[in-house]
Amino acid sequence: MTERVPVRNLYYLFAYAWNQFPIAAEADSGEDAGPDGTALLTRVLVFGMLRQLRRGLDRIYVSHEEELAGARGRIDLARTLTGSLLQRGRTVSRYEELEYDSPANRLLKATLRRCALDQSVPIALRRKVRALHRTLEIAGVGDVRPTRSAFCQIQIHRGNRRYRFLLHVAELLMESRFPDETGVEGPFAAVMRDEARMAGLFERFLLNFYRSEQRAFRASAEVVGWQVEPRDELSASLMPIMKTDIVLRSSTRTIIADAKFYRQTLQSRFGKETVRSGHLYQLFSYIKNMEPKEEVPVEGLLIYPTVQRNLTLRYRIAGHPVVVATVDLTAPWASIRERLLGLPLAGMDGSGDGPPLASLQMPDAGNHSFQASDPHHAAP
């Protein structure tokens, strides 16, 4: 799936999934960092760090206990008297002091150190990285091993909320490697091979994209109530939760959109390509259970990522418009954006691209009535 996807597109997918796209786009200057994802993310990290330095680094209160001249904070009276320190004008004092040695700064420092040693990062960029590393060193920021658990333990609050994006980028740099654009494994391939993680990423990307990039629909993830009458409390308690990936609502339309991250959009059966039956059944279940509570027609939209192929398939299933569509992640980002914005507007009469509907078989639908909108028409 990702072996030919430009690293900048992958970066934008992550940025939307993190709900940090505005700052991510600002941090990406568009300079040619080559096909290597490490260089791109390192440049983004440098941009973010320089901006954070201008605003001020995060500081935390650090507790100290030491013998000193005079007194500071709270005096440990027992130790002071035992050591006969008062006669010499000294005390054992306990006090707190604001310092830059926070867990977040430690992780950023560790990431900068790793980037400074990475030979795939351009020399000029590594110089900037080393300068930032020295700045944190001089500020008294300590060292830490940058593990996944260390990143998970960071507390983001109002005072350091601007660190959220920096830590996302740092974690991605530290934990994994992207594929480069030639298909040769580069610094982040492990993340992209994790299909479960990428599925969640694609889902969050689409939800946040539709929340931020258009105003025609309200976008949210919703729990759909089952149209069921359980006979007892045990039966009711064991019913699974039915949660949608995305629901797009306007005054006249309700669209249930399901994000599907699969290497192969279509399934092959007896030598014929078909839409994946399980995905359609799941979407149809969402539609039928949501329908009784809606005042407007409920539509369905399946969205798959793909490389170098776009499909827009339109059906009417038991009276409900359903679109099965792909978005080509190898396309320029502007084209990806335009494609995604157009999908909710496609409906049964919208324009699309791909092979003739007649060349694609619907799965065996059992007792359901699945009808292609125009089985003899080749989408333009």
Coordinates of C-alpha atoms in Angstrom, one line a residue:
M1 CA 0.0 0.0 0.0
T2 CA 2.6 2.6 1.1
E3 CA 5.6 1.6 -0.9
R4 CA 5.0 4.3 -3.6
V5 CA 3.3 6.9 -1.5
P6 CA 5.2 10.2 -1.3
V7 CA 6.5 10.7 2.2
R8 CA 4.9 14.2 2.3
N9 CA 1.5 12.7 1.7
L10 CA 2.1 10.2 4.6
Y11 CA 3.2 13.1 6.8
Y12 CA 0.0 14.9 6.0
L13 CA -2.0 11.8 6.8
F14 CA -0.4 11.7 10.2
A15 CA -0.9 15.4 10.7
Y16 CA -4.6 15.2 10.2
A17 CA -4.8 12.0 12.4
W18 CA -3.1 14.0 15.1
N19 CA -5.5 16.8 14.5
Q20 CA -2.5 19.1 14.0
F21 CA -2.7 19.8 10.2
P22 CA -2.4 23.6 10.3
I23 CA 0.9 23.6 12.2
A24 CA 2.1 20.6 10.2
A25 CA 1.5 22.4 6.9
E26 CA 3.2 25.5 8.3
A27 CA 6.2 23.5 9.4
D28 CA 6.6 21.8 6.0
S29 CA 8.3 24.5 4.0
G30 CA 8.0 22.5 0.8
E31 CA 11.8 22.3 0.4
D32 CA 13.0 19.3 -1.4
A33 CA 14.3 17.0 1.4
G34 CA 14.6 14.1 -1.0
P35 CA 12.6 10.9 -0.8
D36 CA 13.7 10.1 2.7
G37 CA 11.1 10.6 5.4
T38 CA 13.7 11.2 8.2
A39 CA 14.9 14.4 6.5
L40 CA 11.4 15.7 6.1
L41 CA 10.4 15.0 9.7
T42 CA 13.7 16.3 11.0
R43 CA 13.2 19.6 9.2
V44 CA 9.7 19.8 10.7
L45 CA 11.1 19.1 14.1
V46 CA 13.7 21.8 13.8
F47 CA 11.1 24.3 12.6
G48 CA 8.9 23.4 15.6
M49 CA 11.7 23.6 18.1
L50 CA 12.9 27.0 16.9
R51 CA 9.4 28.3 17.2
Q52 CA 9.0 26.8 20.7
L53 CA 12.3 28.4 21.8
R54 CA 11.0 31.8 20.8
R55 CA 7.9 31.2 22.8
G56 CA 9.8 29.7 25.7
L57 CA 10.5 26.1 26.6
D58 CA 8.3 24.1 29.0
R59 CA 9.4 24.3 32.6
I60 CA 8.5 22.2 35.6
Y61 CA 9.0 22.5 39.4
V62 CA 11.8 20.3 40.5
S63 CA 12.2 19.4 44.2
H64 CA 15.6 19.9 45.8
E65 CA 17.0 19.1 49.3
E66 CA 20.4 20.3 50.2
E67 CA 22.6 21.9 52.8
L68 CA 23.1 25.6 52.1
A69 CA 24.0 28.9 53.7
G70 CA 20.9 30.5 55.2
A71 CA 17.5 29.0 54.5
R72 CA 15.3 28.4 51.5
G73 CA 11.9 27.0 51.3
R74 CA 11.2 24.5 54.2
I75 CA 13.9 23.7 56.7
D76 CA 14.5 20.1 57.6
L77 CA 14.8 21.0 61.3
A78 CA 15.8 17.5 62.5
R79 CA 18.7 17.2 60.1
T80 CA 19.7 20.8 60.7
L81 CA 19.9 20.4 64.5
T82 CA 21.5 17.0 64.3
G83 CA 24.3 18.4 62.2
S84 CA 24.7 21.5 64.4
L85 CA 24.3 23.6 61.3
L86 CA 22.6 26.6 62.8
Q87 CA 25.7 27.6 64.7
R88 CA 27.4 28.0 61.3
G89 CA 24.5 29.8 59.7
R90 CA 23.5 26.8 57.6
T91 CA 20.4 24.7 57.2
V92 CA 19.2 21.6 55.3
S93 CA 16.5 23.1 53.1
R94 CA 13.8 21.7 50.9
Y95 CA 12.6 23.8 48.0
E96 CA 11.2 23.7 44.5
E97 CA 12.6 25.5 41.5
L98 CA 11.3 26.0 38.0
E99 CA 13.7 24.2 35.6
Y100 CA 13.7 23.2 31.9
D101 CA 14.5 19.5 32.8
S102 CA 11.0 18.3 32.0
P103 CA 10.1 14.8 30.6
A104 CA 9.0 16.4 27.3
N105 CA 12.2 18.4 26.9
R106 CA 14.2 15.3 27.6
L107 CA 12.5 13.3 24.9
L108 CA 12.9 16.1 22.4
K109 CA 16.6 16.3 23.3
A110 CA 17.0 12.5 22.8
T111 CA 15.3 12.8 19.4
L112 CA 17.6 15.6 18.3
R113 CA 20.6 13.6 19.3
R114 CA 19.4 10.6 17.2
C115 CA 18.7 12.9 14.2
A116 CA 22.2 14.5 14.6
L117 CA 23.8 11.1 14.2
D118 CA 21.6 10.0 11.2
Q119 CA 23.7 10.1 8.0
S120 CA 20.5 10.3 5.9
V121 CA 19.8 13.8 7.2
P122 CA 21.5 16.5 5.1
I123 CA 24.7 17.9 6.7
A124 CA 23.3 21.5 6.8
L125 CA 20.2 20.2 8.6
R126 CA 22.3 18.2 11.0
R127 CA 24.2 21.3 12.0
K128 CA 20.9 23.0 13.0
V129 CA 19.9 19.8 14.9
R130 CA 23.2 19.8 16.9
A131 CA 22.8 23.5 17.7
L132 CA 19.3 22.8 19.2
H133 CA 20.7 19.9 21.1
R134 CA 23.4 22.1 22.6
T135 CA 20.8 24.7 23.6
L136 CA 18.8 22.1 25.5
E137 CA 22.1 20.8 27.1
I138 CA 23.0 24.3 28.3
A139 CA 19.5 24.8 29.6
G140 CA 20.0 21.8 31.9
V141 CA 17.8 19.3 30.2
G142 CA 18.8 15.8 31.1
D143 CA 18.9 12.6 29.2
V144 CA 16.3 9.9 28.8
R145 CA 15.8 6.7 26.8
P146 CA 13.1 7.5 24.3
T147 CA 10.8 4.5 24.6
R148 CA 7.2 4.2 23.5
S149 CA 6.1 4.2 27.2
A150 CA 8.1 7.4 27.9
F151 CA 6.2 9.2 25.1
C152 CA 2.9 7.8 26.4
Q153 CA 3.6 9.1 29.9
I154 CA 3.9 12.7 28.9
Q155 CA 1.1 14.8 30.3
I156 CA -0.2 17.5 27.8
H157 CA -1.9 20.4 29.6
R158 CA -2.8 23.9 28.9
G159 CA 0.6 25.2 29.7
N160 CA 2.4 22.9 27.3
R161 CA -0.2 22.2 24.7
R162 CA 2.0 23.4 21.9
Y163 CA 4.3 20.5 22.6
R164 CA 1.7 18.0 21.3
F165 CA 2.8 18.3 17.7
L166 CA 6.5 18.3 18.5
L167 CA 6.1 15.1 20.5
H168 CA 4.1 13.4 17.8
V169 CA 6.8 14.1 15.3
A170 CA 9.6 13.1 17.7
E171 CA 7.8 9.8 18.5
L172 CA 7.4 9.0 14.8
L173 CA 11.1 9.8 14.2
M174 CA 12.2 7.6 17.1
E175 CA 10.1 4.5 16.8
S176 CA 9.9 3.7 13.2
R177 CA 10.9 4.1 9.6
F178 CA 9.1 5.4 6.4
P179 CA 9.4 3.7 3.0
D180 CA 11.0 5.9 0.5
E181 CA 9.4 6.8 -2.8
T182 CA 11.4 4.3 -4.9
G183 CA 10.1 1.3 -3.0
V184 CA 13.3 0.7 -1.1
E185 CA 12.7 0.5 2.6
G186 CA 13.7 3.7 4.3
P187 CA 13.5 5.0 7.8
F188 CA 9.8 4.4 8.5
A189 CA 8.7 1.1 6.9
A190 CA 7.8 -0.6 10.1
V191 CA 4.9 1.8 10.9
M192 CA 3.5 1.4 7.4
R193 CA 3.5 -2.4 7.6
D194 CA 1.5 -2.3 10.7
E195 CA -1.9 -2.5 9.0
A196 CA -3.9 -2.3 12.3
R197 CA -2.2 1.0 13.2
M198 CA -2.6 2.3 9.6
A199 CA -6.3 1.4 9.6
G200 CA -6.8 3.6 12.7
L201 CA -4.6 6.3 11.3
F202 CA -6.7 6.4 8.0
E203 CA -9.9 6.5 10.0
R204 CA -8.8 9.4 12.2
F205 CA -7.3 11.2 9.1
L206 CA -10.6 11.1 7.3
L207 CA -12.7 12.2 10.3
N208 CA -10.4 15.2 11.1
F209 CA -10.1 16.0 7.4
Y210 CA -13.9 16.3 7.0
R211 CA -14.2 18.2 10.3
S212 CA -11.7 20.9 9.3
E213 CA -11.8 21.2 5.5
Q214 CA -15.5 21.6 4.7
R215 CA -18.6 23.2 6.1
A216 CA -21.4 21.6 4.1
F217 CA -21.6 18.7 6.6
R218 CA -21.0 18.2 10.3
A219 CA -18.6 15.4 10.8
S220 CA -18.5 13.1 13.8
A221 CA -18.1 9.5 14.9
E222 CA -21.4 8.2 16.3
V223 CA -22.7 5.1 18.1
V224 CA -25.6 3.6 16.2
G225 CA -28.3 2.1 18.4
W226 CA -29.5 -1.4 17.4
Q227 CA -33.1 -1.8 16.3
V228 CA -33.5 -4.8 18.6
E229 CA -35.6 -5.9 21.5
P230 CA -33.6 -8.0 23.9
R231 CA -35.6 -10.5 25.9
D232 CA -33.6 -10.1 29.1
E233 CA -30.9 -8.1 30.8
L234 CA -28.1 -10.6 29.9
S235 CA -29.1 -10.4 26.2
A236 CA -29.0 -6.6 26.3
S237 CA -25.7 -6.5 28.1
L238 CA -24.0 -8.7 25.5
M239 CA -25.1 -6.8 22.4
P240 CA -22.0 -5.3 20.7
I241 CA -21.5 -1.5 20.3
M242 CA -22.0 -0.3 16.7
K243 CA -19.8 2.7 16.2
T244 CA -19.4 4.4 12.9
D245 CA -16.1 5.8 11.7
I246 CA -17.7 9.0 10.3
V247 CA -21.2 10.4 10.0
L248 CA -21.6 13.5 7.7
R249 CA -24.8 15.4 8.5
S250 CA -26.5 18.3 6.8
S251 CA -30.1 19.6 6.9
T252 CA -31.0 17.4 3.9
R253 CA -28.6 14.4 4.0
T254 CA -27.0 11.9 6.4
I255 CA -24.0 9.9 5.1
I256 CA -22.4 7.1 7.0
A257 CA -18.8 6.9 5.8
D258 CA -16.6 3.9 6.7
A259 CA -12.8 4.0 6.3
K260 CA -11.2 0.8 5.1
F261 CA -7.4 0.5 5.0
Y262 CA -6.8 -2.6 2.8
R263 CA -4.0 -3.4 0.5
Q264 CA -6.5 -4.7 -2.1
T265 CA -9.7 -2.7 -2.4
L266 CA -11.6 -5.4 -4.2
Q267 CA -11.8 -9.1 -3.5
S268 CA -11.2 -11.7 -6.2
R269 CA -13.6 -14.7 -6.5
F270 CA -13.6 -17.2 -9.3
G271 CA -11.4 -14.9 -11.3
K272 CA -13.7 -11.9 -11.0
E273 CA -13.2 -8.8 -8.9
T274 CA -16.0 -7.9 -6.6
V275 CA -16.7 -5.3 -3.9
R276 CA -15.8 -6.8 -0.5
S277 CA -19.1 -8.3 0.8
G278 CA -18.3 -8.0 4.5
H279 CA -17.7 -4.3 4.2
L280 CA -21.0 -3.7 2.4
Y281 CA -22.9 -5.9 4.9
Q282 CA -21.4 -3.8 7.8
L283 CA -22.3 -0.5 6.1
F284 CA -25.8 -1.7 5.3
S285 CA -26.3 -2.7 8.9
Y286 CA -25.3 0.8 10.0
I287 CA -27.7 2.3 7.5
K288 CA -30.7 0.1 8.5
N289 CA -30.2 0.6 12.2
M290 CA -29.8 4.3 11.9
E291 CA -32.6 4.8 9.4
P292 CA -35.7 4.8 11.8
K293 CA -34.3 7.7 13.8
E294 CA -33.4 9.9 10.8
E295 CA -35.7 12.5 9.2
V296 CA -33.6 12.5 6.0
P297 CA -32.5 9.6 3.8
V298 CA -29.4 7.7 5.0
E299 CA -26.6 7.1 2.5
G300 CA -23.5 5.0 2.7
L301 CA -19.9 5.7 1.6
L302 CA -17.0 3.2 1.7
I303 CA -13.6 4.9 1.3
Y304 CA -10.4 3.0 0.5
P305 CA -6.9 4.3 0.1
T306 CA -5.2 3.0 -3.1
V307 CA -2.1 3.7 -5.2
Q308 CA -2.5 4.8 -8.8
R309 CA -6.1 3.8 -9.3
N310 CA -9.3 5.6 -8.5
L311 CA -12.7 3.9 -8.4
T312 CA -16.1 5.5 -7.9
L313 CA -18.8 2.8 -7.8
R314 CA -22.5 3.8 -7.2
Y315 CA -25.3 1.5 -6.0
R316 CA -28.7 1.7 -4.6
I317 CA -29.1 -0.9 -1.9
A318 CA -32.7 -1.4 -0.6
G319 CA -33.4 2.2 -1.7
H320 CA -30.3 3.7 -0.1
P321 CA -27.6 5.3 -2.2
V322 CA -24.2 3.7 -1.5
V323 CA -20.8 4.8 -3.0
V324 CA -17.7 2.7 -2.9
A325 CA -14.7 4.9 -3.7
T326 CA -10.9 5.0 -3.5
V327 CA -8.5 7.9 -3.0
D328 CA -5.1 7.6 -4.7
L329 CA -2.4 8.4 -2.1
T330 CA 0.3 8.7 -4.8
A331 CA -1.5 11.8 -6.3
P332 CA -0.4 15.3 -5.5
W333 CA -1.9 16.4 -2.1
A334 CA -4.1 19.0 -3.8
S335 CA -5.7 16.3 -5.9
I336 CA -6.2 14.1 -2.8
R337 CA -7.9 17.0 -1.0
E338 CA -10.1 17.7 -4.0
R339 CA -11.0 14.0 -4.3
L340 CA -12.0 13.7 -0.7
L341 CA -14.1 16.9 -0.7
G342 CA -16.0 15.6 -3.8
L343 CA -16.9 12.2 -2.5
P344 CA -19.8 13.2 -0.2
L345 CA -21.2 15.1 -3.2
A346 CA -20.9 12.2 -5.6
G347 CA -24.1 10.4 -4.7
M348 CA -25.9 8.4 -7.3
D349 CA -25.6 11.0 -10.0
G350 CA -22.1 12.4 -9.4
S351 CA -19.2 12.0 -11.7
G352 CA -16.4 9.6 -11.0
D353 CA -13.7 7.5 -12.6
G354 CA -12.8 3.9 -12.9
P355 CA -13.8 0.8 -14.9
P356 CA -17.3 0.2 -16.1
L357 CA -19.6 -1.0 -13.3
A358 CA -20.4 -4.0 -15.4
S359 CA -16.8 -5.3 -15.1
L360 CA -17.2 -5.4 -11.3
Q361 CA -19.4 -7.9 -9.6
M362 CA -21.4 -7.3 -6.5
P363 CA -21.0 -10.0 -3.9
D364 CA -23.7 -12.6 -3.3
A365 CA -26.2 -10.5 -1.5
G366 CA -28.5 -13.2 -0.1
N367 CA -32.0 -11.8 0.4
H368 CA -30.8 -8.2 0.1
S369 CA -31.7 -6.2 -3.0
F370 CA -28.4 -4.8 -4.3
Q371 CA -28.7 -2.8 -7.5
A372 CA -26.0 -1.0 -9.5
S373 CA -27.1 2.5 -10.4
D374 CA -26.2 2.0 -14.1
P375 CA -24.5 -1.4 -14.8
H376 CA -24.0 -0.6 -18.5
H377 CA -22.4 2.9 -18.0
A378 CA -18.7 3.3 -17.9
A379 CA -17.9 6.0 -15.4
P380 CA -16.0 8.8 -17.1

